[in-house]
CSV table of C-alpha atoms in Angstrom, one decimal:
chain,number,residue,atom,x,y,z
A,23,MET,CA,-28.2,-30.9,21.5
A,24,ASN,CA,-27.9,-34.4,20.1
A,25,THR,CA,-25.6,-35.4,17.2
A,26,LEU,CA,-28.5,-35.3,14.7
A,27,ASN,CA,-29.5,-31.8,15.6
A,28,GLN,CA,-25.9,-30.7,15.5
A,29,LEU,CA,-25.4,-32.1,12.0
A,30,GLU,CA,-28.7,-30.5,10.8
A,31,THR,CA,-27.6,-27.1,12.1
A,32,LEU,CA,-24.1,-27.3,10.6
A,33,SER,CA,-25.4,-28.6,7.3
A,34,LYS,CA,-27.3,-25.3,6.9
A,35,VAL,CA,-24.0,-23.5,7.2
A,36,TYR,CA,-22.7,-25.1,4.1
A,37,ASP,CA,-25.9,-25.5,2.1
A,38,PRO,CA,-25.3,-24.8,-1.7
A,39,THR,CA,-28.8,-23.7,-2.3
A,40,SER,CA,-28.7,-21.2,0.5
A,41,PHE,CA,-25.3,-20.0,-0.7
A,42,ARG,CA,-26.7,-19.4,-4.2
A,43,GLU,CA,-29.6,-17.4,-2.8
A,44,LEU,CA,-27.5,-15.3,-0.5
A,45,GLY,CA,-24.9,-14.8,-3.1
A,46,HIS,CA,-27.4,-13.3,-5.6
A,47,GLU,CA,-28.8,-11.1,-2.9
A,48,LEU,CA,-25.3,-9.9,-1.8
A,49,ILE,CA,-24.0,-9.3,-5.4
A,50,ASP,CA,-27.1,-7.2,-6.1
A,51,LEU,CA,-26.5,-5.2,-2.9
A,52,LEU,CA,-22.9,-4.6,-3.8
A,53,ALA,CA,-23.7,-3.7,-7.4
A,54,ASP,CA,-26.3,-1.2,-6.2
A,55,HIS,CA,-23.7,0.2,-3.9
A,56,LEU,CA,-21.2,0.6,-6.8
A,57,GLU,CA,-23.8,2.2,-9.0
A,58,LYS,CA,-24.8,4.7,-6.3
A,59,VAL,CA,-21.3,5.8,-5.2
A,60,GLN,CA,-20.0,6.1,-8.8
A,61,TYR,CA,-22.9,7.9,-10.4
A,62,ASP,CA,-25.2,9.5,-7.7
A,63,ASN,CA,-24.0,13.0,-7.2
A,64,ASN,CA,-25.6,13.1,-3.8
A,65,ALA,CA,-23.9,10.0,-2.5
A,66,SER,CA,-21.5,10.5,0.4
A,67,VAL,CA,-18.0,9.1,0.5
A,68,ILE,CA,-18.2,8.6,4.3
A,69,ASN,CA,-21.0,8.9,6.9
A,70,TYR,CA,-18.8,10.0,9.7
A,71,ARG,CA,-19.5,9.1,13.3
A,72,THR,CA,-17.5,9.3,16.5
A,73,PRO,CA,-15.7,6.1,17.6
A,74,GLU,CA,-18.0,5.9,20.6
A,75,ASP,CA,-21.2,6.2,18.5
A,76,GLU,CA,-19.9,3.7,16.1
A,77,LEU,CA,-19.1,1.1,18.7
A,78,LYS,CA,-22.6,1.7,20.4
A,79,TYR,CA,-24.3,1.1,17.0
A,80,TRP,CA,-22.6,-2.2,16.4
A,81,GLN,CA,-23.0,-3.4,19.9
A,82,GLU,CA,-26.8,-2.8,19.6
A,83,ASP,CA,-26.8,-4.5,16.3
A,84,PHE,CA,-24.9,-7.5,17.7
A,85,ASN,CA,-27.4,-7.8,20.6
A,86,SER,CA,-30.5,-7.3,18.4
A,87,GLY,CA,-30.9,-10.9,17.4
A,88,ASP,CA,-31.8,-10.0,13.8
A,89,LYS,CA,-31.3,-12.7,11.2
A,90,GLY,CA,-30.4,-12.5,7.6
A,91,ILE,CA,-27.7,-10.5,5.8
A,92,GLY,CA,-29.2,-7.1,6.3
A,93,PHE,CA,-26.1,-6.3,8.4
A,94,PHE,CA,-24.1,-6.1,5.1
A,95,LYS,CA,-26.1,-3.1,4.1
A,96,ASN,CA,-25.3,-1.5,7.4
A,97,ILE,CA,-21.6,-2.2,6.9
A,98,LEU,CA,-21.7,-0.5,3.5
A,99,ASP,CA,-23.5,2.5,5.1
A,100,HIS,CA,-20.9,2.7,7.9
A,101,SER,CA,-17.7,2.3,5.7
A,102,ILE,CA,-15.7,4.6,3.4
A,103,SER,CA,-16.6,4.1,-0.3
A,104,VAL,CA,-13.3,3.9,-2.1
A,105,HIS,CA,-15.1,3.6,-5.4
A,106,HIS,CA,-16.5,7.1,-5.0
A,107,PRO,CA,-14.7,9.5,-7.3
A,108,LYS,CA,-14.3,11.9,-4.4
A,109,TYR,CA,-12.4,9.4,-2.4
A,110,MET,CA,-8.9,10.9,-2.4
A,111,GLY,CA,-7.6,9.7,0.9
A,112,HIS,CA,-5.3,6.9,2.0
A,113,GLN,CA,-3.2,4.8,-0.4
A,114,VAL,CA,-5.7,2.0,-0.9
A,115,ALA,CA,-6.5,0.6,-4.3
A,116,VAL,CA,-10.0,0.9,-5.8
A,117,PRO,CA,-10.5,-2.8,-6.3
A,118,SER,CA,-11.5,-4.1,-9.7
A,119,THR,CA,-14.7,-6.0,-9.6
A,120,ILE,CA,-13.1,-9.2,-11.0
A,121,ALA,CA,-10.4,-9.1,-8.3
A,122,ALA,CA,-13.2,-8.8,-5.6
A,123,LEU,CA,-14.9,-11.8,-7.1
A,124,SER,CA,-11.6,-13.6,-7.1
A,125,GLY,CA,-11.5,-13.0,-3.4
A,126,LEU,CA,-14.8,-14.8,-3.0
A,127,VAL,CA,-13.3,-17.8,-4.8
A,128,SER,CA,-10.2,-17.7,-2.6
A,129,ASP,CA,-12.2,-17.5,0.6
A,130,LEU,CA,-14.5,-20.4,-0.4
A,131,LEU,CA,-11.6,-22.7,-1.5
A,132,SER,CA,-9.4,-21.6,1.5
A,133,ASN,CA,-6.4,-23.3,0.0
A,134,GLY,CA,-3.3,-22.5,2.0
A,135,THR,CA,-0.3,-22.0,-0.3
A,136,GLY,CA,2.5,-23.0,2.0
A,137,VAL,CA,2.9,-26.5,0.4
A,138,TYR,CA,2.2,-27.4,-3.2
A,139,ASP,CA,-0.6,-30.0,-2.7
A,140,MET,CA,-2.6,-27.5,-0.6
A,141,GLY,CA,-2.2,-24.8,-3.2
A,142,MET,CA,-1.6,-26.3,-6.6
A,143,ALA,CA,-3.3,-23.6,-8.7
A,144,SER,CA,-2.3,-20.6,-6.5
A,145,ASN,CA,1.3,-21.6,-6.3
A,146,ALA,CA,1.6,-21.9,-10.1
A,147,LEU,CA,-0.2,-18.6,-10.6
A,148,GLU,CA,2.1,-16.9,-8.0
A,149,LYS,CA,5.1,-18.1,-10.0
A,150,ILE,CA,3.5,-16.6,-13.2
A,151,VAL,CA,2.6,-13.3,-11.5
A,152,THR,CA,6.0,-12.8,-9.8
A,153,ASN,CA,7.9,-13.7,-13.0
A,154,PHE,CA,5.7,-11.1,-14.8
A,155,VAL,CA,6.6,-8.4,-12.3
A,156,ALA,CA,10.3,-9.4,-12.5
A,157,LYS,CA,10.3,-8.9,-16.2
A,158,TYR,CA,8.9,-5.4,-15.9
A,159,ILE,CA,11.4,-4.5,-13.2
A,160,GLY,CA,14.1,-5.4,-15.8
A,161,TYR,CA,15.4,-8.6,-14.2
A,162,ASP,CA,16.6,-11.5,-16.3
A,163,LYS,CA,15.3,-15.0,-16.1
A,164,ASN,CA,16.9,-15.4,-12.6
A,165,GLY,CA,14.5,-12.8,-11.1
A,166,SER,CA,11.4,-14.0,-9.3
A,167,GLY,CA,9.9,-13.8,-5.8
A,168,ILE,CA,6.8,-14.2,-3.7
A,169,LEU,CA,3.5,-12.6,-2.8
A,170,THR,CA,2.9,-11.7,0.8
A,171,SER,CA,0.5,-9.8,3.0
A,172,GLY,CA,1.6,-6.2,2.7
A,173,GLY,CA,4.7,-4.1,2.3
A,174,THR,CA,5.6,-4.4,6.0
A,175,LEU,CA,6.1,-8.1,5.8
A,176,ALA,CA,7.7,-7.8,2.3
A,177,ASN,CA,10.3,-5.2,3.5
A,178,LEU,CA,11.1,-7.2,6.6
A,179,THR,CA,11.7,-10.3,4.5
A,180,ALA,CA,13.9,-8.3,2.1
A,181,LEU,CA,16.0,-7.0,5.0
A,182,LEU,CA,16.3,-10.5,6.4
A,183,ALA,CA,17.7,-11.6,3.1
A,184,ALA,CA,20.1,-8.7,3.2
A,185,ARG,CA,21.2,-9.8,6.7
A,186,ARG,CA,21.6,-13.4,5.5
A,187,ILE,CA,23.7,-12.5,2.5
A,188,LYS,CA,25.7,-9.5,3.8
A,189,SER,CA,26.3,-10.2,7.5
A,190,PRO,CA,29.7,-11.6,8.2
A,191,SER,CA,28.2,-14.2,10.6
A,192,ASP,CA,25.4,-16.7,10.4
A,193,VAL,CA,22.8,-14.7,12.3
A,194,TRP,CA,20.0,-17.2,11.6
A,195,ASN,CA,21.8,-20.0,13.5
A,196,ASP,CA,24.3,-18.2,15.7
A,197,GLY,CA,22.6,-14.9,16.5
A,198,HIS,CA,24.1,-11.4,16.2
A,199,GLN,CA,27.9,-11.2,16.4
A,200,GLU,CA,28.2,-7.6,15.1
A,201,LYS,CA,26.3,-4.4,15.4
A,202,LEU,CA,24.4,-4.3,12.1
A,203,ALA,CA,22.8,-1.3,10.4
A,204,VAL,CA,20.8,-0.2,7.4
A,205,MET,CA,20.9,3.2,5.6
A,206,VAL,CA,17.5,4.7,4.6
A,207,SER,CA,15.9,8.0,3.8
A,208,GLU,CA,14.4,10.0,6.7
A,209,GLU,CA,11.3,10.0,4.5
A,210,ALA,CA,11.1,6.2,4.3
A,211,HIS,CA,8.0,4.4,5.5
A,212,TYR,CA,8.0,3.6,9.2
A,213,CYS,CA,7.9,-0.1,8.4
A,214,ILE,CA,11.6,0.0,7.5
A,215,ASP,CA,12.4,1.4,10.9
A,216,ARG,CA,10.2,-1.2,12.5
A,217,ALA,CA,11.8,-4.0,10.5
A,218,ALA,CA,15.3,-3.0,11.6
A,219,ARG,CA,14.2,-2.9,15.2
A,220,ILE,CA,12.5,-6.3,14.9
A,221,MET,CA,15.8,-7.6,13.6
A,222,GLY,CA,17.5,-6.4,16.8
A,223,MET,CA,19.4,-3.5,15.2
A,224,GLY,CA,18.1,-1.0,17.7
A,225,SER,CA,17.8,2.7,17.0
A,226,SER,CA,21.6,3.0,16.3
A,227,GLY,CA,21.2,0.5,13.5
A,228,ILE,CA,18.8,2.7,11.5
A,229,ILE,CA,20.9,5.3,9.8
A,230,LYS,CA,18.5,8.0,8.5
A,231,ILE,CA,19.9,10.0,5.6
A,232,PRO,CA,18.5,13.6,5.2
A,233,VAL,CA,16.5,14.6,2.2
A,234,ASP,CA,16.7,17.6,-0.2
A,235,THR,CA,14.0,20.1,-0.9
A,236,ASN,CA,12.2,17.6,-3.1
A,237,PHE,CA,12.3,15.0,-0.2
A,238,ARG,CA,14.7,12.8,-2.1
A,239,ILE,CA,17.6,11.2,-0.2
A,240,LYS,CA,20.7,13.4,-0.3
A,241,THR,CA,23.1,11.2,-2.2
A,242,ASN,CA,26.0,13.6,-1.7
A,243,VAL,CA,26.2,12.8,2.1
A,244,LEU,CA,26.1,9.0,1.8
A,245,GLU,CA,29.9,8.6,2.1
A,246,GLU,CA,29.9,10.9,5.2
A,247,TYR,CA,27.2,8.9,6.9
A,248,MET,CA,28.9,5.6,6.0
A,249,GLN,CA,32.2,6.8,7.6
A,250,ILE,CA,30.3,7.8,10.7
A,251,ALA,CA,28.7,4.4,10.9
A,252,LYS,CA,32.0,2.7,10.6
A,253,SER,CA,33.6,4.9,13.3
A,254,ASP,CA,30.6,3.9,15.6
A,255,GLY,CA,31.4,0.3,15.1
A,256,LEU,CA,28.5,-0.5,12.9
A,257,LYS,CA,28.4,-3.0,10.0
A,258,VAL,CA,26.1,-1.5,7.4
A,259,ILE,CA,24.5,-4.3,5.4
A,260,ALA,CA,22.0,-2.5,3.2
A,261,ILE,CA,20.7,0.7,1.7
A,262,VAL,CA,17.0,1.3,1.0
A,263,GLY,CA,15.7,3.5,-1.8
A,264,CYS,CA,12.2,5.0,-1.8
A,265,ALA,CA,10.1,4.6,-4.9
A,266,SER,CA,8.2,6.5,-3.7
A,267,SER,CA,8.1,8.0,-0.2
A,268,THR,CA,4.8,7.6,1.5
A,269,ALA,CA,4.2,11.2,2.6
A,270,THR,CA,5.3,13.1,-0.4
A,271,GLY,CA,5.5,10.6,-3.3
A,272,SER,CA,9.1,11.5,-4.0
A,273,TYR,CA,11.4,9.1,-5.8
A,274,ASP,CA,15.1,8.6,-4.7
A,275,ASP,CA,17.8,8.5,-7.4
A,276,LEU,CA,18.0,4.7,-7.6
A,277,ASP,CA,21.0,4.7,-10.0
A,278,VAL,CA,23.2,6.7,-7.6
A,279,LEU,CA,22.1,4.5,-4.7
A,280,ALA,CA,23.0,1.4,-6.8
A,281,ASP,CA,26.4,2.8,-7.4
A,282,PHE,CA,26.9,3.4,-3.7
A,283,ALA,CA,25.7,-0.1,-2.8
A,284,GLU,CA,28.1,-1.7,-5.3
A,285,LYS,CA,31.0,0.4,-4.0
A,286,HIS,CA,30.5,-0.7,-0.4
A,287,ASP,CA,29.1,-4.2,-1.1
A,288,LEU,CA,25.7,-3.5,0.4
A,289,TRP,CA,22.4,-5.1,-0.3
A,290,PHE,CA,20.3,-2.6,-2.4
A,291,HIS,CA,16.6,-2.8,-1.6
A,292,VAL,CA,13.9,-0.6,-3.2
A,293,ASP,CA,10.7,0.0,-1.3
A,294,GLY,CA,8.4,0.5,-4.2
A,295,ALA,CA,5.3,-0.4,-2.3
A,296,HIS,CA,3.4,2.6,-3.6
A,297,GLY,CA,5.3,4.0,-6.6
A,298,GLY,CA,7.2,0.9,-7.9
A,299,ALA,CA,4.1,0.3,-10.1
A,300,VAL,CA,5.5,2.7,-12.6
A,301,VAL,CA,7.6,-0.1,-14.0
A,302,PHE,CA,4.5,-1.0,-16.0
A,303,SER,CA,4.3,2.5,-17.5
A,304,GLU,CA,6.3,3.6,-20.5
A,305,LYS,CA,5.4,7.2,-19.6
A,306,TYR,CA,6.5,7.1,-16.0
A,307,LYS,CA,9.1,4.3,-15.6
A,308,HIS,CA,11.9,6.8,-15.9
A,309,LEU,CA,11.1,7.7,-12.2
A,310,VAL,CA,12.7,4.3,-11.2
A,311,ASN,CA,15.7,4.3,-13.5
A,312,GLY,CA,18.1,1.9,-11.8
A,313,ILE,CA,15.5,-0.3,-10.2
A,314,ASN,CA,16.8,-3.2,-12.2
A,315,ARG,CA,20.1,-3.0,-10.3
A,316,ALA,CA,18.4,-3.6,-6.9
A,317,ASP,CA,18.8,-6.9,-5.1
A,318,SER,CA,15.2,-6.8,-4.1
A,319,VAL,CA,12.1,-4.8,-4.9
A,320,VAL,CA,8.7,-4.5,-3.1
A,321,ILE,CA,5.6,-3.5,-5.1
A,322,ASP,CA,2.1,-3.4,-3.6
A,323,PHE,CA,-0.7,-4.5,-5.9
A,324,HIS,CA,-3.1,-3.1,-3.4
A,325,LYS,CA,-1.9,0.5,-3.9
A,326,ILE,CA,-2.4,1.6,-7.5
A,327,LEU,CA,-2.8,-1.8,-9.2
A,328,MET,CA,-6.5,-2.3,-8.7
A,329,THR,CA,-6.2,-5.2,-6.2
A,330,PRO,CA,-7.9,-5.6,-2.8
A,331,ALA,CA,-5.6,-5.4,0.2
A,332,LEU,CA,-3.3,-7.0,1.2
A,333,ASN,CA,-1.4,-8.2,-1.8
A,334,THR,CA,2.3,-7.4,-2.2
A,335,ALA,CA,5.1,-8.7,-4.5
A,336,LEU,CA,8.6,-9.1,-3.2
A,337,ILE,CA,10.9,-9.7,-6.1
A,338,PHE,CA,14.6,-10.8,-5.9
A,339,LYS,CA,17.1,-10.2,-8.6
A,340,GLN,CA,18.5,-13.6,-7.8
A,341,ARG,CA,15.6,-15.9,-6.9
A,342,SER,CA,18.0,-18.2,-5.0
A,343,ASP,CA,18.5,-15.4,-2.4
A,344,ASN,CA,14.8,-15.8,-1.4
A,345,TYR,CA,15.4,-19.4,-0.3
A,346,LYS,CA,18.2,-18.4,2.0
A,347,VAL,CA,16.0,-16.3,4.3
A,348,PHE,CA,14.1,-19.1,6.1
A,349,GLU,CA,16.3,-22.2,6.1
A,350,GLN,CA,14.8,-24.5,8.6
A,351,LYS,CA,13.4,-28.0,9.0
A,352,ALA,CA,9.7,-28.7,8.7
A,353,GLN,CA,9.4,-32.4,8.2
A,354,TYR,CA,5.7,-32.5,8.0
A,355,LEU,CA,5.6,-30.0,5.2
A,356,TRP,CA,8.6,-30.8,3.0
A,357,ASP,CA,11.5,-33.3,2.9
A,358,SER,CA,14.5,-31.1,2.4
A,359,GLN,CA,15.3,-27.6,3.8
A,360,SER,CA,18.0,-26.9,1.2
A,361,THR,CA,16.2,-27.5,-2.1
A,362,GLU,CA,14.7,-24.7,-4.1
A,363,GLU,CA,11.1,-25.5,-4.7
A,364,TRP,CA,9.0,-22.6,-6.0
A,365,TYR,CA,5.8,-24.7,-5.5
A,366,ASN,CA,6.3,-24.9,-1.7
A,367,SER,CA,6.0,-21.1,-1.0
A,368,GLY,CA,6.2,-21.7,2.8
A,369,LYS,CA,9.9,-22.1,2.4
A,370,ARG,CA,10.2,-18.4,1.5
A,371,THR,CA,7.7,-16.5,3.5
A,372,PHE,CA,6.6,-15.8,7.0
A,373,GLU,CA,3.2,-17.1,6.1
A,374,CYS,CA,2.4,-20.8,5.7
A,375,THR,CA,-1.4,-20.8,5.4
A,376,LYS,CA,-1.3,-17.9,3.0
A,377,LEU,CA,-4.3,-16.6,1.1
A,378,MET,CA,-4.6,-17.4,-2.6
A,379,MET,CA,-3.7,-13.8,-3.4
A,380,SER,CA,-2.2,-14.7,-6.8
A,381,ILE,CA,-5.6,-15.3,-8.3
A,382,LYS,CA,-6.7,-11.7,-7.7
A,383,VAL,CA,-3.8,-10.3,-9.7
A,384,TYR,CA,-4.0,-13.1,-12.3
A,385,SER,CA,-7.8,-12.5,-12.8
A,386,ILE,CA,-7.2,-8.8,-13.5
A,387,LEU,CA,-4.5,-9.5,-16.1
A,388,LYS,CA,-6.6,-12.3,-17.8
A,389,THR,CA,-9.8,-10.3,-17.8
A,390,HIS,CA,-8.5,-6.8,-18.8
A,391,GLY,CA,-5.2,-7.5,-20.5
A,392,THR,CA,-1.6,-7.1,-19.4
A,393,ASP,CA,-1.6,-3.4,-20.3
A,394,VAL,CA,-4.3,-2.5,-17.8
A,395,PHE,CA,-1.8,-1.7,-15.0
A,396,GLU,CA,-0.1,0.8,-17.3
A,397,LYS,CA,-3.4,2.5,-18.1
A,398,ASN,CA,-4.3,2.8,-14.5
A,399,VAL,CA,-0.9,4.2,-13.4
A,400,ASN,CA,-0.9,6.7,-16.2
A,401,ARG,CA,-4.4,7.9,-15.3
A,402,LEU,CA,-3.6,8.4,-11.6
A,403,TYR,CA,-0.3,10.1,-12.2
A,404,ASP,CA,-1.7,12.3,-14.9
A,405,MET,CA,-4.5,13.4,-12.5
A,406,GLY,CA,-1.9,14.1,-9.8
A,407,ARG,CA,-0.1,16.5,-12.1
A,408,ALA,CA,-3.4,18.1,-13.2
A,409,PHE,CA,-4.5,18.6,-9.7
A,410,SER,CA,-1.3,20.3,-8.6
A,411,LYS,CA,-1.6,22.6,-11.6
A,412,MET,CA,-5.0,23.6,-10.4
A,413,ILE,CA,-3.7,24.3,-6.9
A,414,LYS,CA,-1.0,26.6,-8.3
A,415,GLU,CA,-3.6,28.7,-10.1
A,416,ARG,CA,-5.4,29.5,-6.8
A,417,SER,CA,-3.8,32.1,-4.5
A,418,ASP,CA,-5.5,30.7,-1.4
A,419,PHE,CA,-3.5,27.5,-1.6
A,420,GLU,CA,0.2,26.6,-1.1
A,421,LEU,CA,1.7,23.5,-2.7
A,422,ALA,CA,4.3,21.5,-0.7
A,423,ILE,CA,6.2,20.3,-3.8
A,424,ASP,CA,5.5,19.5,-7.4
A,425,PRO,CA,4.4,15.9,-7.2
A,426,HIS,CA,6.4,13.1,-8.7
A,427,ALA,CA,3.4,10.7,-8.2
A,428,ASN,CA,-0.3,10.7,-7.6
A,429,ILE,CA,0.2,12.1,-4.1
A,430,VAL,CA,-0.3,15.9,-3.7
A,431,ASN,CA,0.3,17.8,-0.5
A,432,PHE,CA,-1.1,21.3,-0.2
A,433,ARG,CA,-2.6,23.6,2.4
A,434,TYR,CA,-5.1,26.4,2.6
A,435,VAL,CA,-3.7,29.8,3.5
A,436,GLY,CA,-6.6,32.0,2.6
A,437,ASN,CA,-6.7,35.6,3.6
A,438,LYS,CA,-3.1,36.4,4.6
A,439,GLU,CA,-4.3,39.8,6.0
A,440,GLN,CA,-5.8,37.7,8.9
A,441,PRO,CA,-2.9,35.6,10.1
A,442,GLN,CA,-3.8,32.2,11.4
A,443,ASP,CA,-2.3,29.1,12.9
A,444,TYR,CA,-2.2,27.4,9.5
A,445,ASN,CA,-1.6,24.0,11.1
A,446,GLN,CA,-4.8,24.2,13.2
A,447,LEU,CA,-6.6,25.8,10.3
A,448,ASN,CA,-6.0,22.9,8.0
A,449,ASP,CA,-6.7,20.4,10.7
A,450,ASN,CA,-10.1,22.1,11.1
A,451,ILE,CA,-10.7,22.1,7.4
A,452,ARG,CA,-10.0,18.4,7.1
A,453,GLN,CA,-12.2,17.5,10.0
A,454,ARG,CA,-15.1,19.5,8.5
A,455,LEU,CA,-14.6,17.8,5.2
A,456,ILE,CA,-14.9,14.3,6.6
A,457,GLU,CA,-17.8,15.2,8.9
A,458,ASP,CA,-19.7,16.6,5.9
A,459,GLY,CA,-18.9,13.4,3.9
A,460,LYS,CA,-18.8,14.7,0.4
A,461,PHE,CA,-15.0,14.2,0.1
A,462,TYR,CA,-12.5,12.1,1.9
A,463,ILE,CA,-8.9,13.3,2.2
A,464,VAL,CA,-6.2,12.9,4.8
A,465,LYS,CA,-3.5,15.1,6.3
A,466,THR,CA,0.2,14.9,7.0
A,467,THR,CA,3.0,16.9,8.7
A,468,ILE,CA,6.0,17.9,6.6
A,469,ARG,CA,8.8,19.7,8.5
A,470,THR,CA,6.4,20.9,11.2
A,471,LYS,CA,3.8,22.2,8.6
A,472,ARG,CA,0.4,20.5,8.4
A,473,TYR,CA,-0.7,19.8,4.9
A,474,LEU,CA,-3.9,18.4,3.4
A,475,ARG,CA,-2.9,15.3,1.5
A,476,VAL,CA,-4.6,13.9,-1.5
A,477,SER,CA,-3.8,10.6,-3.2
A,478,ILE,CA,-5.6,10.2,-6.5
A,479,MET,CA,-6.4,6.4,-6.2
A,480,ASN,CA,-9.6,6.3,-8.2
A,481,PRO,CA,-9.3,6.3,-12.0
A,482,MET,CA,-12.8,7.7,-12.1
A,483,THR,CA,-11.8,10.9,-10.3
A,484,THR,CA,-11.9,13.8,-12.7
A,485,GLU,CA,-10.6,17.4,-12.8
A,486,LYS,CA,-14.1,18.5,-12.0
A,487,ASP,CA,-14.0,16.5,-8.8
A,488,CYS,CA,-10.7,18.1,-7.9
A,489,GLY,CA,-12.0,21.5,-8.6
A,490,GLU,CA,-15.0,20.9,-6.5
A,491,LEU,CA,-12.7,19.8,-3.6
A,492,LEU,CA,-10.8,23.1,-3.8
A,493,ASP,CA,-14.1,25.0,-3.9
A,494,GLU,CA,-15.3,23.3,-0.8
A,495,ILE,CA,-12.0,23.9,1.0
A,496,GLU,CA,-12.2,27.6,0.1
A,497,LYS,CA,-15.8,27.7,1.4
A,498,ILE,CA,-14.9,26.1,4.7
A,499,GLY,CA,-11.8,28.4,5.0
A,500,CYS,CA,-14.0,31.5,4.4
A,501,ASP,CA,-16.4,30.3,7.1
A,502,ILE,CA,-13.5,29.9,9.6
A,503,TYR,CA,-12.1,33.3,8.6
A,504,LYS,CA,-15.6,34.8,8.9
A,505,ILE,CA,-15.4,36.2,5.5
A,506,THR,CA,-18.9,37.0,4.1
A,507,GLU,CA,-17.8,37.5,0.5
A,508,CYS,CA,-15.7,34.7,-0.7
């Protein structure tokens, strides 16, 4: 192919007229999808296929040679519809339409935000968004932070800050000189365990504290575990509070953890990836009393704050602590490694060519007002409580705990005169549900018991939807039990 033909082919890739036409077609397709899944009672949440069948389908599509954007329609048909009111599964936000459109802007501009001149607007907006979050956490003007791609990276970055500030030696330059450790609830998200291992602490450096019957960290055993750690030659640098835990939605007592951290000069970090969003809610912010005393806080916008994944805020009580995490030379990016420049975000994150994630959050706040997060949190948490109340009123169900958040764990026990392996029974019920496609929920294991797990993520989910879910589970349970009158 000669140079002229190459240029002609490539120019079609970037043609504005074609973009306009395809854009209109795609927006219409997506709008039709939203309308269908939100308002058509016969629409499925998921059209389930086995992994092998799904791979075969797409391999055939790839080899078909078909042109055009018809494959987008196929992707919609082969994906879970989180905007469906009966989506009650994983902790994934139901993205606002303005945030989705902001993603299009971000992808088209493709401005990396590591250095200021590549991300002028997005770096400024990130500063505004992180200051906004810091204010709601309860930090003073010294509080601020970064946006990053998910809670895993954010929690790792926070623990790196803890190591930098609380380790007796300069680990960044000299390597580990002591056996370091962090204290964390046994119900904490697995990424905390992973972060500690990535940092070279090993299994002995992850001190898991048992939880009470409500799956909150047992604060009355903290001193005991600290003394054991010291006797084992460990230097504890941090304690992590859950707000909330992933499996159960339980909130640790952050005030007590803050007292303990201050007593032992530990870094106090709050993993609020899911439930830290209650800082925006007057009704539910009591769940995180003491969060303003934390040295660092993680909150995912892509959980219950209407933002597409991945989009996470990591906020520091003292913004200067963020700059100490990655102190290294990068002459082609910035002149000095020691100056604090908020507009060069690459100094403070793992990511250099980072997405313009700030515009997604900014667009929501500008379009719908700064109180929209509070309204969404209240709606989802209120629905979690309403759903748990409905479960209690049905004798065929067993609730794990009264939910603190929008996460509800329960299981079907059905006809107790016909004893069953309840773990297998609920596995079977969940599988039948997703194969049928009318609902999407997940499952979890809590102290050897398998539970059906619902996360109310969609503000359009109603009590009617929740009641229909319980009806459907009872129907499946009766079928498994071979009960003719149910």
